[in-house]
mmCIF file of C-alpha atoms and ligand atoms in Angstrom:
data_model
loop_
_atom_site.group_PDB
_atom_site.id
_atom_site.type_symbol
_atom_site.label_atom_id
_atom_site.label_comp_id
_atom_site.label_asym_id
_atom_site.label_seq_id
_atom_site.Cartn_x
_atom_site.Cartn_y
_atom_site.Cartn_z
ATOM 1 C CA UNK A 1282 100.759 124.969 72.540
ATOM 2 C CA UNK A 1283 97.020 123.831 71.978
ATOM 3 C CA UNK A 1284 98.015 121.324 74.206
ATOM 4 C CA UNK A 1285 99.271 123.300 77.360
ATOM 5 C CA UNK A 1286 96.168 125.648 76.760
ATOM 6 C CA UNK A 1287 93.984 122.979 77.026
ATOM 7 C CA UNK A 1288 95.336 121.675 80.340
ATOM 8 C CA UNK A 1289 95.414 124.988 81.931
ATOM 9 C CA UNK A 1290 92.001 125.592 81.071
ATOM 10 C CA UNK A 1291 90.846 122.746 82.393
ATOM 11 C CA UNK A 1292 92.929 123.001 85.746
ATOM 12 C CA UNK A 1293 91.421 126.444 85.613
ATOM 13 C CA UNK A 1294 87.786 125.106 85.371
ATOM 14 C CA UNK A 1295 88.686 122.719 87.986
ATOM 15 C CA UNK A 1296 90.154 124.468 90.838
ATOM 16 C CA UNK A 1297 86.809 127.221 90.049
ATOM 17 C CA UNK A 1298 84.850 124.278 90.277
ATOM 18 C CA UNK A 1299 87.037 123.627 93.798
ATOM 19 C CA UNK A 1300 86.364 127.272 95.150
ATOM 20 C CA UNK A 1301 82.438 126.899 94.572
ATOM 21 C CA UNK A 1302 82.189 123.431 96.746
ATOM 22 C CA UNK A 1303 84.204 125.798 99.198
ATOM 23 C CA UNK A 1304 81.937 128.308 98.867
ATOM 24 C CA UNK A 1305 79.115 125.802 99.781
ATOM 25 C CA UNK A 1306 79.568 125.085 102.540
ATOM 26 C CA UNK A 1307 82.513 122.179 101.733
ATOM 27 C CA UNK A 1308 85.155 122.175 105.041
ATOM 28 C CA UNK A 1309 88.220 122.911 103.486
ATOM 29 C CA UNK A 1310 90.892 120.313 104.386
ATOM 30 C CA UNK A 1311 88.695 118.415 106.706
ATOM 31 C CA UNK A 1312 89.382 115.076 105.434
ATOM 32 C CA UNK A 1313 92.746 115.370 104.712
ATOM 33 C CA UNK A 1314 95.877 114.963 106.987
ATOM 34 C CA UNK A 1315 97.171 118.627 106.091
ATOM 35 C CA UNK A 1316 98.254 121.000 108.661
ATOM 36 C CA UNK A 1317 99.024 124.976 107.878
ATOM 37 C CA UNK A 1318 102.638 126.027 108.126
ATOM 38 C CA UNK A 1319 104.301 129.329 109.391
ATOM 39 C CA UNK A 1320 103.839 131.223 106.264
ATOM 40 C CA UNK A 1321 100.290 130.261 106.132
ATOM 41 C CA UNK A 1322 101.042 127.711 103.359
ATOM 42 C CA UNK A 1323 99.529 124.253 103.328
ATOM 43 C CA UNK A 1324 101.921 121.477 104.609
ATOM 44 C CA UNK A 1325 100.925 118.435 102.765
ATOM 45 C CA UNK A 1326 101.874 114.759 103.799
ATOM 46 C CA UNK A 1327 103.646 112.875 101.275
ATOM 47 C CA UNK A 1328 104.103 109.005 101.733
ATOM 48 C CA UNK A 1329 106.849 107.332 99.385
ATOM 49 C CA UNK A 1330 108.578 103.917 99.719
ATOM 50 C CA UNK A 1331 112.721 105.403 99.530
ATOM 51 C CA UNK A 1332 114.652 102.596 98.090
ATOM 52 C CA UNK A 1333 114.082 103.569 94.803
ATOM 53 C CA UNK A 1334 117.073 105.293 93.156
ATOM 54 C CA UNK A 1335 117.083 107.871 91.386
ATOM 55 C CA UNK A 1336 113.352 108.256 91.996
ATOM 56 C CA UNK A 1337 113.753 108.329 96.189
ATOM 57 C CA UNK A 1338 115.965 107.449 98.230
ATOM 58 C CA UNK A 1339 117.441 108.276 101.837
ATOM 59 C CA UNK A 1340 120.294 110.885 101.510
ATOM 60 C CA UNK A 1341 121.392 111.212 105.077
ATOM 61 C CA UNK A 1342 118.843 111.349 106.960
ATOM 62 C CA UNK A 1343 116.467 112.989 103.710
ATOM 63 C CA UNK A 1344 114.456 111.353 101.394
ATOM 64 C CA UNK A 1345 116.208 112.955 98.263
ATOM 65 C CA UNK A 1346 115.900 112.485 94.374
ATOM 66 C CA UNK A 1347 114.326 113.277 91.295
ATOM 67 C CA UNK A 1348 110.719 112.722 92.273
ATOM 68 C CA UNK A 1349 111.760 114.682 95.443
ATOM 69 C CA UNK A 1350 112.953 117.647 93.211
ATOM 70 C CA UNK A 1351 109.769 117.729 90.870
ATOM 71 C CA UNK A 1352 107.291 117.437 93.846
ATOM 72 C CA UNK A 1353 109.141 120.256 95.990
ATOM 73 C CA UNK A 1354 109.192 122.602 92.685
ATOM 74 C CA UNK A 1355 105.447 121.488 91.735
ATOM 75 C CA UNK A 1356 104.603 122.454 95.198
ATOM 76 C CA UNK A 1357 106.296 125.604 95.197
ATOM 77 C CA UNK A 1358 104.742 126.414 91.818
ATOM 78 C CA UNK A 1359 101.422 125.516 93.684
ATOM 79 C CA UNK A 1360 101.837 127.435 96.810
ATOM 80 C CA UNK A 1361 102.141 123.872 99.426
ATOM 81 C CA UNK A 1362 104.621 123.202 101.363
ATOM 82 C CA UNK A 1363 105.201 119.164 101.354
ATOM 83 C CA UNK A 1364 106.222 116.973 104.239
ATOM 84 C CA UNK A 1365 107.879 113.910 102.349
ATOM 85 C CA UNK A 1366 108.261 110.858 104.923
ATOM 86 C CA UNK A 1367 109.429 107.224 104.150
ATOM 87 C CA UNK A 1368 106.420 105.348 104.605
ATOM 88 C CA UNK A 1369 106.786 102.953 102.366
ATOM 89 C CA UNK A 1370 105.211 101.634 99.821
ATOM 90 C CA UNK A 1371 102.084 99.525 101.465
ATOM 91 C CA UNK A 1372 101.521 102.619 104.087
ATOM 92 C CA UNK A 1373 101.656 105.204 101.390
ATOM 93 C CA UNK A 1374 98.969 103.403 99.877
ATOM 94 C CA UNK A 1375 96.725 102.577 102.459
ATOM 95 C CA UNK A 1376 97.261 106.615 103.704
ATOM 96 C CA UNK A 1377 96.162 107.608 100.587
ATOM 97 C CA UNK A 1378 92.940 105.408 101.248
ATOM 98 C CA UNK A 1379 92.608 106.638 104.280
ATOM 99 C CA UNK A 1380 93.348 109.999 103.774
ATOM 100 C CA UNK A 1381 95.868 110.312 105.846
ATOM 101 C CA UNK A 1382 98.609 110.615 103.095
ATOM 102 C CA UNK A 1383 97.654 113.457 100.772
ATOM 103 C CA UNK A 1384 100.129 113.086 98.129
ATOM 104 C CA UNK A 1385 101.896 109.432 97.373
ATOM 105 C CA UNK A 1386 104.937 110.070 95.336
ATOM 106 C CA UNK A 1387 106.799 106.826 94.835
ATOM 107 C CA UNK A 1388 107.215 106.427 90.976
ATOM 108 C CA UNK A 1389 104.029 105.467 90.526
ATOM 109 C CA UNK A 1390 102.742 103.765 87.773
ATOM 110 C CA UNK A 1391 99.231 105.266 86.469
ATOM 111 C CA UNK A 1392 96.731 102.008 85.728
ATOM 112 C CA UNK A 1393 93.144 101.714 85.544
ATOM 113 C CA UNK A 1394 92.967 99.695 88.185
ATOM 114 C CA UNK A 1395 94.675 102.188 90.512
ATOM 115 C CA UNK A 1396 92.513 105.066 88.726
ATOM 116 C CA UNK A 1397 89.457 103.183 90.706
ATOM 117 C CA UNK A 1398 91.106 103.660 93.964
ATOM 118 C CA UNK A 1399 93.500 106.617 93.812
ATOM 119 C CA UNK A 1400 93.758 109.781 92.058
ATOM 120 C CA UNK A 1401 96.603 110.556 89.605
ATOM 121 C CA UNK A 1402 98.514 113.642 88.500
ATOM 122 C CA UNK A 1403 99.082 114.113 84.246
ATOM 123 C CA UNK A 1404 102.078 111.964 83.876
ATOM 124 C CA UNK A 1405 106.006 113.011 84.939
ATOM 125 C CA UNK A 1406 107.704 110.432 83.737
ATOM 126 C CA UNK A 1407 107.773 107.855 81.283
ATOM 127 C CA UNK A 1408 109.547 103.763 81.906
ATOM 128 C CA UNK A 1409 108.826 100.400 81.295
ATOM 129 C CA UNK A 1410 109.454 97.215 82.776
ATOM 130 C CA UNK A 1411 113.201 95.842 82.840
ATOM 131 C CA UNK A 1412 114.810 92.343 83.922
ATOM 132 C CA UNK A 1413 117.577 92.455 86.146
ATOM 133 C CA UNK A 1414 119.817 89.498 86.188
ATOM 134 C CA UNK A 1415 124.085 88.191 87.468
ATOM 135 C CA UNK A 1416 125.936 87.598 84.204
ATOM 136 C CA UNK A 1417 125.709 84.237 83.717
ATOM 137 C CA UNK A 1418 122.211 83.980 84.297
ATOM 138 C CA UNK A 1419 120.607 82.762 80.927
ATOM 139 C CA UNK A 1420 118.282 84.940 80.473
ATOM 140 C CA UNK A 1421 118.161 86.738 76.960
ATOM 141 C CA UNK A 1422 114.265 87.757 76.775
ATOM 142 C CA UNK A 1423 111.176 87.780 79.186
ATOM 143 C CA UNK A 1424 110.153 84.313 78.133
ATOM 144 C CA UNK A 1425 113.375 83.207 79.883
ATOM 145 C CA UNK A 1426 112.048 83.818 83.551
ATOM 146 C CA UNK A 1427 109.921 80.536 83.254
ATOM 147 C CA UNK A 1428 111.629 78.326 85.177
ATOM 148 C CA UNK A 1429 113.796 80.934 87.325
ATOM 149 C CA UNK A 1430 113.702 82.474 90.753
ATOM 150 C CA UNK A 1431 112.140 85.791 90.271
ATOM 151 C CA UNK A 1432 111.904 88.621 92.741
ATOM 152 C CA UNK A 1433 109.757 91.915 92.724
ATOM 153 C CA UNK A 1434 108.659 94.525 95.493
ATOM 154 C CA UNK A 1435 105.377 93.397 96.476
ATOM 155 C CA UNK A 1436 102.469 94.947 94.702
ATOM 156 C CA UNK A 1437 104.340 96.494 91.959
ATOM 157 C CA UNK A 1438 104.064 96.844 88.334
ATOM 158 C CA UNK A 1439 107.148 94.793 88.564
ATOM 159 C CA UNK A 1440 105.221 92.033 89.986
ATOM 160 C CA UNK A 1441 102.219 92.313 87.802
ATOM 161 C CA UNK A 1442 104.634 92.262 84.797
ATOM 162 C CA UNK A 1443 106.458 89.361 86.244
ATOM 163 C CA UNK A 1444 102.937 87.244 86.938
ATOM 164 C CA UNK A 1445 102.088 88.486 83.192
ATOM 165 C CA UNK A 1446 104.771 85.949 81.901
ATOM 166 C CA UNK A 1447 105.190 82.992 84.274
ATOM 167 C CA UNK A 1448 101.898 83.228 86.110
ATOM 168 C CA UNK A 1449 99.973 84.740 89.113
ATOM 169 C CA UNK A 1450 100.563 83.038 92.239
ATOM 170 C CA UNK A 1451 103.744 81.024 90.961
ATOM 171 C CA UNK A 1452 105.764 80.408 94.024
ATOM 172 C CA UNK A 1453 108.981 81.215 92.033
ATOM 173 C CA UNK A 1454 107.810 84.789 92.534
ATOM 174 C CA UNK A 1455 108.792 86.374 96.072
ATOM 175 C CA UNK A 1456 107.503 89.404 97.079
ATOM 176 C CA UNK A 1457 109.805 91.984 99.027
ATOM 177 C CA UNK A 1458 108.438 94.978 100.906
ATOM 178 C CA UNK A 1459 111.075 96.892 99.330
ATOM 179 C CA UNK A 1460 113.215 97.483 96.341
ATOM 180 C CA UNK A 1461 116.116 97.201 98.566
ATOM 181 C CA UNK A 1462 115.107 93.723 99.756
ATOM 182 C CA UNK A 1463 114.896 92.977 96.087
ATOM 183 C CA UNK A 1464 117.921 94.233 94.917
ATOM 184 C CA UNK A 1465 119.284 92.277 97.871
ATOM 185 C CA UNK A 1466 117.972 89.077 97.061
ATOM 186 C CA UNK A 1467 119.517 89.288 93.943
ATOM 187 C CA UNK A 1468 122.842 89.744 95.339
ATOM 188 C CA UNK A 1469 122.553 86.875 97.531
ATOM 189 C CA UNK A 1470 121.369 84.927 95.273
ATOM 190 C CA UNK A 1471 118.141 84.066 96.523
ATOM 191 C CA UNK A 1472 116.379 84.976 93.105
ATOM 192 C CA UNK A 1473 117.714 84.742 89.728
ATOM 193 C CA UNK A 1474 116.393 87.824 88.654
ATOM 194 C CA UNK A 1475 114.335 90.649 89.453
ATOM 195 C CA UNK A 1476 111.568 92.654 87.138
ATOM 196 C CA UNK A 1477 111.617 96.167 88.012
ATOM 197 C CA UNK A 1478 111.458 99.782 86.433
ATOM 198 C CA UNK A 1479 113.905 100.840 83.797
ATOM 199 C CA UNK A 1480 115.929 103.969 85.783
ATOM 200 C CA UNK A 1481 116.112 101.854 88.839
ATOM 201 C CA UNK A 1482 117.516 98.594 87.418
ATOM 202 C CA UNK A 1483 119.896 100.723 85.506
ATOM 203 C CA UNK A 1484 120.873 102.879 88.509
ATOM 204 C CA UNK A 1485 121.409 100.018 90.426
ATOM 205 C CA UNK A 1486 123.605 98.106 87.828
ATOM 206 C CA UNK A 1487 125.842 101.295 87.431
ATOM 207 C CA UNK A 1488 125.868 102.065 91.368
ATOM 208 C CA UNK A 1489 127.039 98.531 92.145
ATOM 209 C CA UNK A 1490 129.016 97.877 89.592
ATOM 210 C CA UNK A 1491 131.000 94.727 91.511
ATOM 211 C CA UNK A 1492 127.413 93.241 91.791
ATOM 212 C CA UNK A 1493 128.127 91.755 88.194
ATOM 213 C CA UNK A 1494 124.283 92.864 87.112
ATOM 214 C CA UNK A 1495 122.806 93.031 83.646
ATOM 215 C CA UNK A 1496 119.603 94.329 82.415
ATOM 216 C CA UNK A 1497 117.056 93.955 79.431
ATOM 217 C CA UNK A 1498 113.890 94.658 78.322
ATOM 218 C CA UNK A 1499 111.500 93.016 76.203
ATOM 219 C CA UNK A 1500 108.614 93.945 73.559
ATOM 220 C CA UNK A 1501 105.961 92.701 75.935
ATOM 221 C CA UNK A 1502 106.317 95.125 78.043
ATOM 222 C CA UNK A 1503 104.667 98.231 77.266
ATOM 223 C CA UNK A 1504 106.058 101.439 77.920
ATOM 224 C CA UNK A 1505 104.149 103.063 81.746
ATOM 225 C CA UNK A 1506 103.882 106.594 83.017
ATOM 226 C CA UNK A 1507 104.481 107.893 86.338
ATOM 227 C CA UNK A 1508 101.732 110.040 88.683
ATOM 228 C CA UNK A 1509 101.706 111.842 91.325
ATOM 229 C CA UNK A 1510 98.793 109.723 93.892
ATOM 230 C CA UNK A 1511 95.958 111.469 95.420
ATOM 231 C CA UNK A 1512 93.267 110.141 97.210
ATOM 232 C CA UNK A 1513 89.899 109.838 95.020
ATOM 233 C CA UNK A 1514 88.873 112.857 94.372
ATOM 234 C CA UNK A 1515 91.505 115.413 96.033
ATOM 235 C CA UNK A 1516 91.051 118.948 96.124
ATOM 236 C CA UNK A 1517 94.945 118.992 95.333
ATOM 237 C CA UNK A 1518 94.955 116.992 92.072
ATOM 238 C CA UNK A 1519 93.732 120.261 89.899
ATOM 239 C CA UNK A 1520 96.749 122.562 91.516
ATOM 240 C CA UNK A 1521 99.645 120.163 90.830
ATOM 241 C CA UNK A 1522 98.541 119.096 87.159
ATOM 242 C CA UNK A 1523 98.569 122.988 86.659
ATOM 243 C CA UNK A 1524 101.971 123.636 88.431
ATOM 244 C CA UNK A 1525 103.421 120.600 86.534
ATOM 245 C CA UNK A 1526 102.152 121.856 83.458
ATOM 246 C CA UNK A 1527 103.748 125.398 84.280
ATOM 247 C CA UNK A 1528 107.015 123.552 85.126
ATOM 248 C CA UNK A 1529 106.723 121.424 82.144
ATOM 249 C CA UNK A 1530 106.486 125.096 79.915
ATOM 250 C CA UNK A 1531 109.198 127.153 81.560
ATOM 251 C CA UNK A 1532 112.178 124.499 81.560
ATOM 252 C CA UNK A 1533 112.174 123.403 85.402
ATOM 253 C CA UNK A 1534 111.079 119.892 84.362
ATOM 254 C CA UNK A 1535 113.840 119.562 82.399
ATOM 255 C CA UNK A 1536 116.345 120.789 84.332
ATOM 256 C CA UNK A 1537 115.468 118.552 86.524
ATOM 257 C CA UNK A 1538 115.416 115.573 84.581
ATOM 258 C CA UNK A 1539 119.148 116.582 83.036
ATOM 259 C CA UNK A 1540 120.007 116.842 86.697
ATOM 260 C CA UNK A 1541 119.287 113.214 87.473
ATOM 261 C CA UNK A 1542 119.204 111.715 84.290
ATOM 262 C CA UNK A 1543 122.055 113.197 81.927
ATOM 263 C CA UNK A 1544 120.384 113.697 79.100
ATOM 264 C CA UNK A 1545 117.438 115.669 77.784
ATOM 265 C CA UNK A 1546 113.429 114.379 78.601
ATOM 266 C CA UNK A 1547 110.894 113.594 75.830
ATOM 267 C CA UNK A 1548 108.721 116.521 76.158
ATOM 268 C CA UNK A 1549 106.309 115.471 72.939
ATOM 269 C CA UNK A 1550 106.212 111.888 74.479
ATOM 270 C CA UNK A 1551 105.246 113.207 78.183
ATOM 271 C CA UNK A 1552 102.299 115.024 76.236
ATOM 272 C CA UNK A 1553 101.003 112.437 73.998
ATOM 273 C CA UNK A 1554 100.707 110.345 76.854
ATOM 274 C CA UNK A 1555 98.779 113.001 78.931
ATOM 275 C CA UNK A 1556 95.902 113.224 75.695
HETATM 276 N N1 LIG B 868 106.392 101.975 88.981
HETATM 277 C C1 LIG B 868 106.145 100.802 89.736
HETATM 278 C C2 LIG B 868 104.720 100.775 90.224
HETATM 279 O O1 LIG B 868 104.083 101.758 90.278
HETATM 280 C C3 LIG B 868 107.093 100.627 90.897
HETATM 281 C C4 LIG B 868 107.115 101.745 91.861
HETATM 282 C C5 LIG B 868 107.899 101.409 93.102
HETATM 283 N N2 LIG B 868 108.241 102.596 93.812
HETATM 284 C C6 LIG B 868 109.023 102.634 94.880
HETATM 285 N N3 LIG B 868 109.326 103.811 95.379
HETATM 286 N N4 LIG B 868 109.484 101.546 95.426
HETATM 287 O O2 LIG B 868 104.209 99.771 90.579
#
């Protein structure tokens, strides 16, 4: 309760604060790569990298899954419309930079070194860092990568957890542009393993269930929270912590989460870690 007050009050302070730069003279929108839509509604451009089941992925033809869901009801609950495109995950992030890319919303994992460079959302979801591996592999903890072929999408918390046990710049890492290419070089065999997020290793264990994949996790790895990215200092961030707030209060958050997750979402966890 004091908790959902607070936020709303301060998303209410914010977007006032928002209205008086407008007020003065700031161009609304000038910097950003939004266009209006029929109804008058702002379409916003939203960069993701879609390999990423359940988080995104391509659906026929649609980038489709739970982030997909939250960020189309957030922006309903906001008054946006959103354009989602497949950008991927290094041309998300440079947009965002640039500007270009209003919204990156990718499973990203909030860090403060990413709070210097991007702006983040209160956080949606909550994973940590899991090992994927063939059965057979002997690998029973993180410790157990030393030694072993380990693959990661470029420029992930995946990687950085990776480096964190056998060391930056250890040529036993590679780097794919995707989680696809990951998952891929897993299945060839090209890597022993792969350090990823929690849903996705599981999603892709159960999904390809021939592919003979296990998963752990490990104490070292502390538990991360998804954002929503903005570009530093976005006139957008205010509106969507309030809608996910208002979605987090009347039950749409969880639907959604039971829809793609079977099972019911930490609500007390999701608000600790937004304190
Ligand atoms: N959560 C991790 C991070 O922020 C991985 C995100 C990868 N997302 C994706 N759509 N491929 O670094």
């Amino acid at each position: 309760m004091t908790y959902s007050f607070k936020k709303a009050a301060a998303a209410i302070v914010a977007s006032s604060a928002l209205l008086l730069a407008a007020c003065g003279g700031a161009e609304e929108g000038s910097s950003t790569g939004s266009t209006e839509s029929s109804e008058d509604k702002k379409v916003l451009n939203v960069g993701t990298e879609a390999t990423f089941a359940p988080f995104e992925f391509m659906d026929k033809g649609e980038v489709s899954g739970f982030d997909v869901d939250l960020l189309n009801a957030a922006a309903e609950e906001a008054g946006y419309e959103v354009d989602i495109q497949n950008t991927g995950w290094d041309a998300m992030l440079a947009g965002l930079q640039s500007g270009q890319v209003d919204i990156g919303m990718s499973g990203i994992t909030i860090t403060d070194e990413r709070k210097e460079t991007y702006d983040f959302s209160v956080p949606y979801f909550e994973s940590v860092t899991m090992i994927a591996y063939k059965k057979g592999a002997d690998i029973a903890s993180a410790e157990d990568l030393k030694g072993k072929k380990v693959g990661v999408q470029n420029g992930t918390t995946g990687q950085f957890a990776a480096e964190s046990v056998i060391g930056e710049n250890n040529k036993a890492i590679s780097k794919y542009e995707t989680a696809a290419l990951m998952f891929q070089a897993l299945q060839s065999g090209d890597v022993e393993a792969v350090v990823t997020d929690i849903a996705v290793a599981v999603e892709y264990a159960k999904s390809n269930p021939d592919a003979g994949v296990e998963t752990i996790t490990d104490d070292q790895f502390v538990p991360e929270y998804y954002g929503i990215a903005f570009p530093k200092n976005s006139e957008y961030k205010a509106d969507f912590d309030k809608a996910l707030n208002a979605l987090y209060e009347n039950g749409t958050y969880a639907e959604i989460y039971e829809k793609w997750f079977n099972e019911e979402p930490d609500m007390e966890a999701l608000k600790q870690a937004a304190q």
